[in-house]
JSON list of C-alpha atoms in Angstrom, two decimals:
[
{"chain": "A", "resi": 190, "resn": "UNK", "atom": "CA", "xyz": [99.18, 136.60, 78.17]},
{"chain": "A", "resi": 191, "resn": "UNK", "atom": "CA", "xyz": [100.51, 135.92, 81.55]},
{"chain": "A", "resi": 192, "resn": "UNK", "atom": "CA", "xyz": [98.08, 134.37, 83.62]},
{"chain": "A", "resi": 193, "resn": "UNK", "atom": "CA", "xyz": [98.97, 132.99, 87.23]},
{"chain": "A", "resi": 194, "resn": "UNK", "atom": "CA", "xyz": [99.25, 129.57, 87.83]},
{"chain": "A", "resi": 195, "resn": "UNK", "atom": "CA", "xyz": [100.38, 127.21, 90.04]},
{"chain": "A", "resi": 196, "resn": "UNK", "atom": "CA", "xyz": [101.70, 124.49, 87.64]},
{"chain": "A", "resi": 197, "resn": "UNK", "atom": "CA", "xyz": [104.26, 127.41, 87.09]},
{"chain": "A", "resi": 198, "resn": "UNK", "atom": "CA", "xyz": [105.45, 127.34, 90.38]},
{"chain": "A", "resi": 199, "resn": "UNK", "atom": "CA", "xyz": [105.49, 123.34, 90.81]},
{"chain": "A", "resi": 200, "resn": "UNK", "atom": "CA", "xyz": [107.71, 123.29, 87.35]},
{"chain": "A", "resi": 201, "resn": "UNK", "atom": "CA", "xyz": [110.08, 126.02, 88.70]},
{"chain": "A", "resi": 202, "resn": "UNK", "atom": "CA", "xyz": [110.73, 124.22, 92.29]},
{"chain": "A", "resi": 203, "resn": "UNK", "atom": "CA", "xyz": [111.22, 120.99, 90.08]},
{"chain": "A", "resi": 204, "resn": "UNK", "atom": "CA", "xyz": [113.74, 122.66, 87.83]},
{"chain": "A", "resi": 205, "resn": "UNK", "atom": "CA", "xyz": [115.23, 124.30, 91.14]},
{"chain": "A", "resi": 206, "resn": "UNK", "atom": "CA", "xyz": [116.46, 120.49, 92.47]},
{"chain": "A", "resi": 207, "resn": "UNK", "atom": "CA", "xyz": [118.24, 120.57, 89.02]},
{"chain": "A", "resi": 208, "resn": "UNK", "atom": "CA", "xyz": [115.63, 118.48, 86.74]},
{"chain": "A", "resi": 209, "resn": "UNK", "atom": "CA", "xyz": [115.68, 120.32, 83.61]},
{"chain": "A", "resi": 210, "resn": "UNK", "atom": "CA", "xyz": [113.34, 121.68, 81.13]},
{"chain": "A", "resi": 211, "resn": "UNK", "atom": "CA", "xyz": [113.92, 118.93, 78.58]},
{"chain": "A", "resi": 212, "resn": "UNK", "atom": "CA", "xyz": [113.30, 116.05, 81.29]},
{"chain": "A", "resi": 213, "resn": "UNK", "atom": "CA", "xyz": [110.36, 117.92, 82.51]},
{"chain": "A", "resi": 214, "resn": "UNK", "atom": "CA", "xyz": [109.41, 117.73, 78.67]},
{"chain": "A", "resi": 215, "resn": "UNK", "atom": "CA", "xyz": [110.45, 114.03, 78.40]},
{"chain": "A", "resi": 216, "resn": "UNK", "atom": "CA", "xyz": [107.83, 113.14, 81.15]},
{"chain": "A", "resi": 217, "resn": "UNK", "atom": "CA", "xyz": [105.13, 114.81, 80.48]},
{"chain": "A", "resi": 218, "resn": "UNK", "atom": "CA", "xyz": [105.40, 114.09, 76.63]},
{"chain": "A", "resi": 219, "resn": "UNK", "atom": "CA", "xyz": [104.85, 117.87, 76.04]},
{"chain": "A", "resi": 220, "resn": "UNK", "atom": "CA", "xyz": [107.55, 120.15, 73.90]},
{"chain": "A", "resi": 221, "resn": "UNK", "atom": "CA", "xyz": [110.12, 122.05, 75.33]},
{"chain": "A", "resi": 222, "resn": "UNK", "atom": "CA", "xyz": [108.31, 125.23, 74.33]},
{"chain": "A", "resi": 223, "resn": "UNK", "atom": "CA", "xyz": [105.56, 124.21, 76.06]},
{"chain": "A", "resi": 224, "resn": "UNK", "atom": "CA", "xyz": [106.96, 123.40, 78.96]},
{"chain": "A", "resi": 225, "resn": "UNK", "atom": "CA", "xyz": [108.83, 126.91, 78.84]},
{"chain": "A", "resi": 226, "resn": "UNK", "atom": "CA", "xyz": [105.52, 128.28, 78.04]},
{"chain": "A", "resi": 227, "resn": "UNK", "atom": "CA", "xyz": [104.29, 126.95, 81.64]},
{"chain": "A", "resi": 228, "resn": "UNK", "atom": "CA", "xyz": [107.03, 128.32, 83.49]},
{"chain": "A", "resi": 229, "resn": "UNK", "atom": "CA", "xyz": [106.52, 131.62, 82.06]},
{"chain": "A", "resi": 230, "resn": "UNK", "atom": "CA", "xyz": [102.88, 131.30, 83.04]},
{"chain": "A", "resi": 231, "resn": "UNK", "atom": "CA", "xyz": [101.68, 131.83, 79.63]},
{"chain": "A", "resi": 232, "resn": "UNK", "atom": "CA", "xyz": [99.48, 128.41, 79.59]},
{"chain": "A", "resi": 233, "resn": "UNK", "atom": "CA", "xyz": [98.57, 125.72, 81.56]},
{"chain": "A", "resi": 234, "resn": "UNK", "atom": "CA", "xyz": [99.14, 122.38, 81.10]},
{"chain": "A", "resi": 235, "resn": "UNK", "atom": "CA", "xyz": [96.08, 120.74, 79.64]},
{"chain": "A", "resi": 236, "resn": "UNK", "atom": "CA", "xyz": [94.64, 117.40, 81.35]},
{"chain": "A", "resi": 237, "resn": "UNK", "atom": "CA", "xyz": [97.28, 115.11, 79.61]},
{"chain": "A", "resi": 238, "resn": "UNK", "atom": "CA", "xyz": [100.27, 116.94, 80.63]},
{"chain": "A", "resi": 239, "resn": "UNK", "atom": "CA", "xyz": [98.99, 117.76, 83.86]},
{"chain": "A", "resi": 240, "resn": "UNK", "atom": "CA", "xyz": [98.51, 114.59, 84.89]},
{"chain": "A", "resi": 241, "resn": "UNK", "atom": "CA", "xyz": [102.17, 113.50, 84.21]},
{"chain": "A", "resi": 242, "resn": "UNK", "atom": "CA", "xyz": [103.24, 117.02, 85.39]},
{"chain": "A", "resi": 243, "resn": "UNK", "atom": "CA", "xyz": [101.55, 115.99, 88.90]},
{"chain": "A", "resi": 244, "resn": "UNK", "atom": "CA", "xyz": [102.87, 112.65, 88.83]},
{"chain": "A", "resi": 245, "resn": "UNK", "atom": "CA", "xyz": [106.66, 113.89, 88.07]},
{"chain": "A", "resi": 246, "resn": "UNK", "atom": "CA", "xyz": [106.15, 116.32, 91.15]},
{"chain": "A", "resi": 247, "resn": "UNK", "atom": "CA", "xyz": [104.74, 114.08, 93.44]},
{"chain": "A", "resi": 248, "resn": "UNK", "atom": "CA", "xyz": [107.80, 111.66, 92.52]},
{"chain": "A", "resi": 249, "resn": "UNK", "atom": "CA", "xyz": [110.31, 114.33, 92.69]},
{"chain": "A", "resi": 250, "resn": "UNK", "atom": "CA", "xyz": [109.01, 115.76, 96.32]},
{"chain": "A", "resi": 251, "resn": "UNK", "atom": "CA", "xyz": [109.53, 111.89, 97.54]},
{"chain": "A", "resi": 252, "resn": "UNK", "atom": "CA", "xyz": [112.81, 111.50, 95.91]},
{"chain": "A", "resi": 253, "resn": "UNK", "atom": "CA", "xyz": [113.58, 114.70, 97.54]},
{"chain": "A", "resi": 254, "resn": "UNK", "atom": "CA", "xyz": [113.36, 113.55, 100.97]},
{"chain": "A", "resi": 255, "resn": "UNK", "atom": "CA", "xyz": [115.03, 109.94, 100.32]},
{"chain": "A", "resi": 256, "resn": "UNK", "atom": "CA", "xyz": [118.19, 110.46, 98.54]},
{"chain": "A", "resi": 257, "resn": "UNK", "atom": "CA", "xyz": [120.58, 113.82, 97.97]},
{"chain": "A", "resi": 258, "resn": "UNK", "atom": "CA", "xyz": [118.88, 116.09, 96.06]},
{"chain": "A", "resi": 259, "resn": "UNK", "atom": "CA", "xyz": [121.36, 116.44, 93.72]},
{"chain": "A", "resi": 260, "resn": "UNK", "atom": "CA", "xyz": [121.06, 112.67, 92.95]},
{"chain": "A", "resi": 261, "resn": "UNK", "atom": "CA", "xyz": [117.45, 112.94, 91.74]},
{"chain": "A", "resi": 262, "resn": "UNK", "atom": "CA", "xyz": [117.92, 114.25, 88.01]},
{"chain": "A", "resi": 263, "resn": "UNK", "atom": "CA", "xyz": [120.41, 111.26, 87.65]},
{"chain": "A", "resi": 264, "resn": "UNK", "atom": "CA", "xyz": [118.40, 108.99, 89.30]},
{"chain": "A", "resi": 265, "resn": "UNK", "atom": "CA", "xyz": [115.40, 109.94, 87.29]},
{"chain": "A", "resi": 266, "resn": "UNK", "atom": "CA", "xyz": [117.14, 109.17, 84.22]},
{"chain": "A", "resi": 267, "resn": "UNK", "atom": "CA", "xyz": [118.86, 106.16, 85.24]},
{"chain": "A", "resi": 268, "resn": "UNK", "atom": "CA", "xyz": [117.99, 102.97, 83.53]},
{"chain": "A", "resi": 269, "resn": "UNK", "atom": "CA", "xyz": [116.06, 101.12, 86.75]},
{"chain": "A", "resi": 270, "resn": "UNK", "atom": "CA", "xyz": [116.11, 97.14, 86.61]},
{"chain": "A", "resi": 271, "resn": "UNK", "atom": "CA", "xyz": [112.84, 97.30, 88.62]},
{"chain": "A", "resi": 272, "resn": "UNK", "atom": "CA", "xyz": [111.32, 98.98, 85.67]},
{"chain": "A", "resi": 273, "resn": "UNK", "atom": "CA", "xyz": [112.45, 96.64, 82.92]},
{"chain": "A", "resi": 274, "resn": "UNK", "atom": "CA", "xyz": [115.50, 98.78, 82.71]},
{"chain": "A", "resi": 275, "resn": "UNK", "atom": "CA", "xyz": [113.85, 101.85, 81.68]},
{"chain": "A", "resi": 276, "resn": "UNK", "atom": "CA", "xyz": [114.34, 104.93, 82.88]},
{"chain": "A", "resi": 277, "resn": "UNK", "atom": "CA", "xyz": [112.02, 106.79, 85.56]},
{"chain": "A", "resi": 278, "resn": "UNK", "atom": "CA", "xyz": [111.35, 109.64, 83.52]},
{"chain": "A", "resi": 279, "resn": "UNK", "atom": "CA", "xyz": [109.74, 107.42, 80.58]},
{"chain": "A", "resi": 280, "resn": "UNK", "atom": "CA", "xyz": [108.00, 104.99, 83.08]},
{"chain": "A", "resi": 281, "resn": "UNK", "atom": "CA", "xyz": [106.19, 108.02, 83.98]},
{"chain": "A", "resi": 282, "resn": "UNK", "atom": "CA", "xyz": [105.44, 109.48, 80.30]},
{"chain": "A", "resi": 283, "resn": "UNK", "atom": "CA", "xyz": [103.91, 106.03, 79.85]},
{"chain": "A", "resi": 284, "resn": "UNK", "atom": "CA", "xyz": [101.37, 106.14, 82.48]},
{"chain": "A", "resi": 285, "resn": "UNK", "atom": "CA", "xyz": [103.30, 104.01, 85.06]},
{"chain": "A", "resi": 286, "resn": "UNK", "atom": "CA", "xyz": [102.93, 106.39, 87.74]},
{"chain": "A", "resi": 287, "resn": "UNK", "atom": "CA", "xyz": [102.39, 103.67, 90.27]},
{"chain": "A", "resi": 288, "resn": "UNK", "atom": "CA", "xyz": [105.03, 101.96, 89.35]},
{"chain": "A", "resi": 289, "resn": "UNK", "atom": "CA", "xyz": [107.75, 104.29, 89.79]},
{"chain": "A", "resi": 290, "resn": "UNK", "atom": "CA", "xyz": [105.63, 105.22, 93.30]},
{"chain": "A", "resi": 291, "resn": "UNK", "atom": "CA", "xyz": [106.09, 101.46, 94.53]},
{"chain": "A", "resi": 292, "resn": "UNK", "atom": "CA", "xyz": [110.17, 101.61, 93.88]},
{"chain": "A", "resi": 293, "resn": "UNK", "atom": "CA", "xyz": [110.49, 104.99, 95.43]},
{"chain": "A", "resi": 294, "resn": "UNK", "atom": "CA", "xyz": [108.35, 103.51, 98.39]},
{"chain": "A", "resi": 295, "resn": "UNK", "atom": "CA", "xyz": [111.00, 100.89, 98.53]},
{"chain": "A", "resi": 296, "resn": "UNK", "atom": "CA", "xyz": [113.71, 103.57, 98.63]},
{"chain": "A", "resi": 297, "resn": "UNK", "atom": "CA", "xyz": [111.67, 105.31, 101.38]},
{"chain": "A", "resi": 298, "resn": "UNK", "atom": "CA", "xyz": [111.28, 102.10, 103.64]},
{"chain": "A", "resi": 299, "resn": "UNK", "atom": "CA", "xyz": [115.03, 101.17, 103.10]},
{"chain": "A", "resi": 300, "resn": "UNK", "atom": "CA", "xyz": [115.79, 105.10, 104.15]},
{"chain": "A", "resi": 301, "resn": "UNK", "atom": "CA", "xyz": [114.54, 104.37, 107.54]},
{"chain": "A", "resi": 302, "resn": "UNK", "atom": "CA", "xyz": [115.49, 101.13, 107.81]}
]
């Protein structure tokens, strides 16, 4: 059954910026089939997945205003020294949104300097 879901719109929007379904799955901890069901509005993300999904959406939104949109997927998958050489997608999955957010804030500040 298909249900209208603002989460599906958010996932589609993130994918339009080049973030792959597998990357969304990696960041949320959900299976790729589960993410696909969100995209198709067949299911809504449960609480834990929803939190990580919204963390990812918030970070992607901010990055898209800070750097070339084509670079956003690369940045999310790149080991970052300020995150202990962890990839931002993995940090988000582990609940480290604030750590990633602080790093993005530094990028935002330097882009306006």
